[in-house]
Short mmCIF file of C-alpha atoms and ligand atoms in Angstrom, two decimals:
data_model
loop_
_atom_site.label_atom_id
_atom_site.label_comp_id
_atom_site.label_asym_id
_atom_site.label_seq_id
_atom_site.Cartn_x
_atom_site.Cartn_y
_atom_site.Cartn_z
CA MET A 27 3.14 16.32 2.39
CA LYS A 28 0.84 14.20 0.27
CA ILE A 29 2.45 10.96 -0.70
CA ILE A 30 1.28 7.83 -2.87
CA MET A 31 2.94 4.64 -2.42
CA LEU A 32 3.03 2.67 -5.73
CA GLY A 33 4.44 -0.80 -6.28
CA ALA A 34 3.66 -4.32 -6.82
CA PRO A 35 2.22 -6.48 -4.03
CA GLY A 36 5.00 -7.24 -1.66
CA ALA A 37 7.31 -4.58 -3.02
CA GLY A 38 7.32 -2.98 0.38
CA LYS A 39 4.92 -0.06 0.17
CA GLY A 40 3.31 -0.78 3.59
CA THR A 41 6.68 -1.18 5.26
CA GLN A 42 7.98 2.09 3.94
CA ALA A 43 4.70 3.97 4.30
CA ILE A 44 4.49 3.00 8.05
CA MET A 45 8.22 4.33 8.48
CA LEU A 46 7.39 7.55 6.55
CA ALA A 47 4.06 8.12 8.61
CA ASP A 48 6.03 7.69 11.89
CA LYS A 49 8.84 10.22 10.80
CA TYR A 50 6.68 12.75 9.36
CA GLY A 51 3.76 12.33 11.86
CA ILE A 52 1.08 12.18 9.14
CA PRO A 53 -1.60 9.25 8.74
CA HIS A 54 -0.69 6.08 6.77
CA ILE A 55 -3.88 5.13 4.75
CA SER A 56 -3.90 1.78 3.35
CA THR A 57 -6.88 0.55 1.44
CA GLY A 58 -5.87 -2.99 1.99
CA ASP A 59 -5.89 -2.51 5.66
CA ILE A 60 -9.19 -0.85 5.46
CA PHE A 61 -10.82 -3.66 3.56
CA ARG A 62 -9.13 -6.26 6.06
CA SER A 63 -10.44 -4.64 9.11
CA ASN A 64 -13.96 -4.56 7.50
CA ILE A 65 -13.64 -8.18 6.78
CA LYS A 66 -12.74 -8.75 10.48
CA MET A 67 -15.59 -6.59 11.74
CA GLY A 68 -18.05 -8.54 9.32
CA THR A 69 -19.31 -5.36 7.57
CA GLU A 70 -21.11 -5.30 4.21
CA LEU A 71 -18.04 -3.71 2.68
CA GLY A 72 -15.85 -6.44 4.05
CA LYS A 73 -18.26 -9.05 2.66
CA LYS A 74 -18.13 -7.64 -0.78
CA ALA A 75 -14.33 -6.92 -0.74
CA LYS A 76 -13.44 -10.51 0.50
CA GLU A 77 -14.99 -11.83 -2.75
CA TYR A 78 -12.33 -10.04 -4.66
CA MET A 79 -9.41 -10.15 -2.39
CA ASP A 80 -9.45 -13.87 -1.75
CA GLN A 81 -9.12 -14.31 -5.74
CA GLY A 82 -6.25 -11.87 -5.93
CA LEU A 83 -8.54 -9.65 -7.75
CA LEU A 84 -9.03 -5.81 -7.45
CA VAL A 85 -12.03 -4.62 -5.27
CA PRO A 86 -14.23 -2.51 -7.77
CA ASP A 87 -13.50 1.04 -8.10
CA GLU A 88 -16.91 2.20 -6.83
CA LEU A 89 -16.31 0.46 -3.50
CA THR A 90 -12.72 2.02 -3.14
CA THR A 91 -12.78 5.70 -4.37
CA ASP A 92 -15.27 7.37 -2.19
CA LEU A 93 -13.99 5.82 0.79
CA VAL A 94 -10.36 7.23 0.24
CA VAL A 95 -11.99 10.73 -0.79
CA ASP A 96 -13.82 10.66 2.53
CA ARG A 97 -10.83 9.64 4.59
CA ILE A 98 -8.44 12.25 3.17
CA HIS A 99 -10.91 14.97 4.08
CA GLN A 100 -10.82 13.99 7.80
CA GLU A 101 -9.06 16.47 10.17
CA ASP A 102 -5.96 14.32 10.77
CA CYS A 103 -5.13 14.61 7.07
CA ALA A 104 -4.86 18.49 7.17
CA LYS A 105 -1.09 18.27 7.00
CA GLY A 106 -0.71 15.54 4.77
CA PHE A 107 -1.10 11.74 4.41
CA ILE A 108 0.33 8.69 2.79
CA LEU A 109 -1.70 6.58 0.36
CA ASP A 110 -0.66 2.90 0.36
CA GLY A 111 -2.27 0.71 -2.09
CA PHE A 112 -4.54 3.55 -3.65
CA PRO A 113 -4.79 4.42 -6.36
CA ARG A 114 -4.48 1.11 -8.14
CA THR A 115 -6.19 1.91 -11.47
CA ILE A 116 -6.12 4.86 -13.79
CA PRO A 117 -9.98 5.66 -13.02
CA GLN A 118 -9.02 5.70 -9.33
CA ALA A 119 -6.12 8.03 -9.96
CA GLU A 120 -8.24 10.33 -11.99
CA CYS A 121 -10.92 10.72 -9.24
CA LEU A 122 -8.11 11.31 -6.89
CA THR A 123 -6.69 14.13 -8.96
CA GLU A 124 -10.18 15.50 -9.49
CA ALA A 125 -11.15 15.58 -5.88
CA LEU A 126 -7.91 17.39 -4.89
CA ALA A 127 -8.10 19.90 -7.81
CA LYS A 128 -11.68 21.17 -6.48
CA GLU A 129 -9.55 22.44 -3.70
CA ASP A 130 -6.80 23.60 -5.76
CA ASP A 131 -4.58 20.89 -4.30
CA GLN A 132 -2.58 17.96 -5.61
CA MET A 133 -0.45 15.04 -4.52
CA ASP A 134 3.34 15.85 -3.95
CA TYR A 135 5.07 12.62 -4.78
CA ALA A 136 4.23 9.26 -6.02
CA ILE A 137 6.84 6.90 -4.71
CA ASN A 138 7.36 3.71 -6.91
CA VAL A 139 9.09 1.02 -4.99
CA ASP A 140 10.52 -1.10 -7.60
CA VAL A 141 11.04 -4.93 -7.15
CA LYS A 142 11.18 -7.87 -9.48
CA ASP A 143 8.49 -10.42 -9.61
CA GLU A 144 10.86 -13.21 -8.51
CA SER A 145 12.04 -11.44 -5.49
CA ILE A 146 8.30 -10.73 -4.49
CA ILE A 147 7.25 -14.35 -4.50
CA ASN A 148 10.22 -15.21 -2.01
CA ARG A 149 9.12 -12.20 0.25
CA MET A 150 5.51 -12.91 0.48
CA ALA A 151 6.04 -16.41 1.76
CA GLY A 152 7.98 -14.98 4.72
CA ARG A 153 5.56 -12.17 5.37
CA ARG A 154 3.57 -12.21 8.66
CA ALA A 155 1.15 -9.30 9.23
CA CYS A 156 -0.57 -7.79 12.05
CA PRO A 157 -4.45 -8.06 11.72
CA ASN A 158 -4.87 -5.13 14.14
CA CYS A 159 -2.42 -2.36 13.12
CA GLY A 160 -1.27 -3.50 9.74
CA ALA A 161 2.45 -3.75 10.49
CA THR A 162 4.26 -6.28 8.45
CA TYR A 163 7.16 -8.44 9.34
CA HIS A 164 9.26 -10.96 7.65
CA LEU A 165 10.49 -14.33 9.03
CA VAL A 166 14.16 -13.50 7.79
CA SER A 167 14.44 -9.77 6.76
CA LEU A 168 12.25 -8.13 9.58
CA LYS A 169 11.67 -10.29 12.64
CA PRO A 170 9.54 -9.00 15.45
CA LYS A 171 11.22 -8.57 18.83
CA LYS A 172 9.04 -11.44 20.25
CA GLU A 173 8.47 -14.29 17.87
CA GLY A 174 4.89 -14.18 16.37
CA ILE A 175 3.98 -11.05 18.22
CA CYS A 176 3.49 -7.34 16.78
CA ASP A 177 6.06 -4.90 18.19
CA ARG A 178 3.77 -2.17 17.91
CA CYS A 179 0.52 -3.22 19.32
CA GLY A 180 1.23 -6.91 20.95
CA GLU A 181 -1.49 -8.68 18.51
CA LYS A 182 -0.48 -12.17 17.34
CA LEU A 183 0.81 -11.99 13.83
CA ILE A 184 -0.81 -13.91 11.04
CA LEU A 185 -0.24 -15.02 7.49
CA ARG A 186 -2.50 -13.14 5.25
CA ASP A 187 -5.18 -15.26 3.53
CA ASP A 188 -4.04 -13.79 -0.04
CA ASP A 189 -0.33 -14.62 0.54
CA LYS A 190 -0.76 -18.12 -0.70
CA PRO A 191 1.71 -18.54 -3.68
CA GLU A 192 -1.32 -19.04 -6.39
CA THR A 193 -3.04 -15.84 -5.05
CA VAL A 194 0.31 -13.81 -5.13
CA LYS A 195 0.79 -14.96 -8.73
CA LYS A 196 -2.84 -13.58 -9.61
CA ARG A 197 -2.12 -10.32 -7.69
CA LEU A 198 1.11 -9.68 -9.71
CA GLU A 199 -0.73 -10.32 -12.98
CA VAL A 200 -3.48 -7.97 -11.89
CA TYR A 201 -0.78 -5.33 -10.96
CA HIS A 202 1.08 -5.53 -14.25
CA GLU A 203 -2.31 -5.04 -16.14
CA MET A 204 -4.26 -2.58 -14.10
CA THR A 205 -1.82 -0.75 -11.75
CA GLN A 206 1.48 -0.48 -13.48
CA PRO A 207 0.20 2.22 -15.95
CA LEU A 208 -0.07 4.49 -13.07
CA ILE A 209 3.76 4.78 -13.20
CA ASP A 210 3.33 6.46 -16.59
CA TYR A 211 0.47 8.55 -15.31
CA TYR A 212 2.44 10.10 -12.51
CA GLU A 213 5.48 10.50 -14.58
CA LYS A 214 3.38 12.87 -16.81
CA GLU A 215 2.24 14.62 -13.77
CA GLY A 216 5.79 15.11 -12.85
CA ILE A 217 5.73 13.64 -9.29
CA LEU A 218 7.09 10.25 -9.82
CA LEU A 219 10.02 9.06 -7.75
CA THR A 220 11.20 5.46 -8.42
CA VAL A 221 13.43 3.79 -5.74
CA ASP A 222 15.14 0.43 -5.98
CA GLY A 223 13.19 -1.59 -3.45
CA SER A 224 15.31 -4.88 -3.62
CA ARG A 225 17.75 -3.31 -1.19
CA ASP A 226 17.64 -3.38 2.48
CA ILE A 227 14.64 -1.77 4.17
CA GLU A 228 16.71 1.05 6.00
CA VAL A 229 18.53 1.76 2.56
CA VAL A 230 15.30 2.27 0.63
CA PHE A 231 13.81 4.39 3.63
CA ASP A 232 17.13 6.66 3.30
CA ASP A 233 16.70 7.05 -0.35
CA ILE A 234 13.15 8.14 -0.09
CA THR A 235 13.56 10.70 2.78
CA ARG A 236 16.62 12.17 1.26
CA VAL A 237 14.50 12.95 -1.96
CA LEU A 238 11.54 14.23 0.30
CA GLU A 239 13.69 16.49 2.44
CA GLY A 240 16.09 17.46 -0.63
P1 AP5 B 24 -2.82 -4.54 -0.28
O1 AP5 B 24 -2.97 -4.70 1.22
O2 AP5 B 24 -2.58 -3.21 -0.73
O3 AP5 B 24 -1.92 -5.50 -0.76
P2 AP5 B 24 -0.73 -5.34 -2.02
O4 AP5 B 24 -0.76 -4.18 -2.81
O5 AP5 B 24 -0.90 -6.67 -2.70
O6 AP5 B 24 0.61 -5.15 -1.26
P3 AP5 B 24 1.01 -5.84 -0.03
O7 AP5 B 24 0.41 -5.19 1.26
O8 AP5 B 24 0.82 -7.37 -0.37
O9 AP5 B 24 2.55 -5.42 -0.13
P4 AP5 B 24 3.45 -4.21 0.39
O10 AP5 B 24 3.95 -3.62 -0.96
O11 AP5 B 24 2.57 -3.44 1.38
O12 AP5 B 24 4.68 -5.08 0.97
P5 AP5 B 24 5.14 -5.21 2.36
O13 AP5 B 24 5.60 -3.83 2.99
O14 AP5 B 24 4.17 -5.72 3.37
O15 AP5 B 24 -4.23 -5.08 -0.97
C1 AP5 B 24 -4.67 -6.22 -0.60
C2 AP5 B 24 -5.93 -6.31 -1.62
O16 AP5 B 24 -6.94 -5.59 -1.37
C3 AP5 B 24 -5.66 -6.30 -3.15
O17 AP5 B 24 -5.36 -7.47 -3.62
C4 AP5 B 24 -7.05 -6.00 -3.69
O18 AP5 B 24 -7.93 -7.13 -3.66
C5 AP5 B 24 -7.53 -4.95 -2.51
N1 AP5 B 24 -7.14 -3.59 -2.73
C6 AP5 B 24 -6.69 -2.84 -1.99
N2 AP5 B 24 -6.58 -1.45 -2.29
C7 AP5 B 24 -7.23 -1.50 -3.44
C8 AP5 B 24 -7.56 -0.46 -4.43
N3 AP5 B 24 -7.11 0.72 -4.26
N4 AP5 B 24 -8.39 -0.90 -5.36
C9 AP5 B 24 -8.75 -2.11 -5.56
N5 AP5 B 24 -8.64 -3.12 -4.77
C10 AP5 B 24 -7.78 -2.91 -3.57
O19 AP5 B 24 6.34 -6.09 2.44
C11 AP5 B 24 6.19 -7.43 2.01
C12 AP5 B 24 7.11 -8.33 2.84
O20 AP5 B 24 8.38 -8.08 2.41
C13 AP5 B 24 7.00 -8.03 4.32
O21 AP5 B 24 7.25 -9.32 4.85
C14 AP5 B 24 8.13 -7.08 4.68
O22 AP5 B 24 8.62 -7.24 6.14
C15 AP5 B 24 9.18 -7.64 3.50
N6 AP5 B 24 9.95 -6.39 2.97
C16 AP5 B 24 9.59 -5.13 2.80
N7 AP5 B 24 10.67 -4.43 2.30
C17 AP5 B 24 11.63 -5.30 2.24
C18 AP5 B 24 12.98 -5.14 1.85
N8 AP5 B 24 13.53 -3.89 1.26
N9 AP5 B 24 13.86 -6.11 1.81
C19 AP5 B 24 13.40 -7.45 2.22
N10 AP5 B 24 12.15 -7.42 2.83
C20 AP5 B 24 11.36 -6.51 2.71
MG1 MG B 25 0.74 -3.58 2.12
#
């Protein structure tokens, strides 16, 4: 099963992607997590990506696309994978489509997690993230078992650098301009599934899995 998670920043792409990856035993590939781990390790890619991420802007396509195309060709992706935060521009989507078409392959679903901008601003303020495994929590709607500690790997949770209200506002603007057109792109490809992401995490998850298993 090859799935793309679409949706605004904070819509719940990562939350649902991790649950889907656990349920179906396929890798969760988050470009945001890949960039954050490169920043943490101080790599050249991390240094370049940070300049854009801190401003709420997209990292240029040329730093992003090859990285994902390489990643989906690794052995653990043979049975499928979940892309979270990629593609984010039409050129990225076209590169992905072309890379798969070379092998007579294509994505199965693009799941659009739909949430209004107003709710997103509230969600982001309460988000806490694990800098090690990428799991996300929320101070109200998804508390970790032990306060401030990741359930999955035991790392201390942090507030992401780009979750400041002014950066979130910029990320939303960039989303509407650059990424929202992908909804039409995947609708035309006939693989779009839109879910109302404003409901409880488990309800959204049930909705998605019902369609995937339908
Ligand atoms: P990335 O890490 O992908 O961030 P994003 O798209 O802005 O999305 P988020 O991770 O902020 O939100 P999410 O949808 O995963 O929500 P989550 O599940 O955490 O990218 C970061 C940056 O990297 C970009 O700005 C860009 O600079 C760069 N980048 C990454 N990919 C790129 C690409 N392809 N091209 C170019 N640049 C790229 O949920 C949010 C919060 O809400 C959490 O606290 C969660 O617990 C809570 N929550 C989730 N679901 C619910 C629910 N149903 N009800 C209540 N609370 C909920
Ligand atoms: Mg995420």
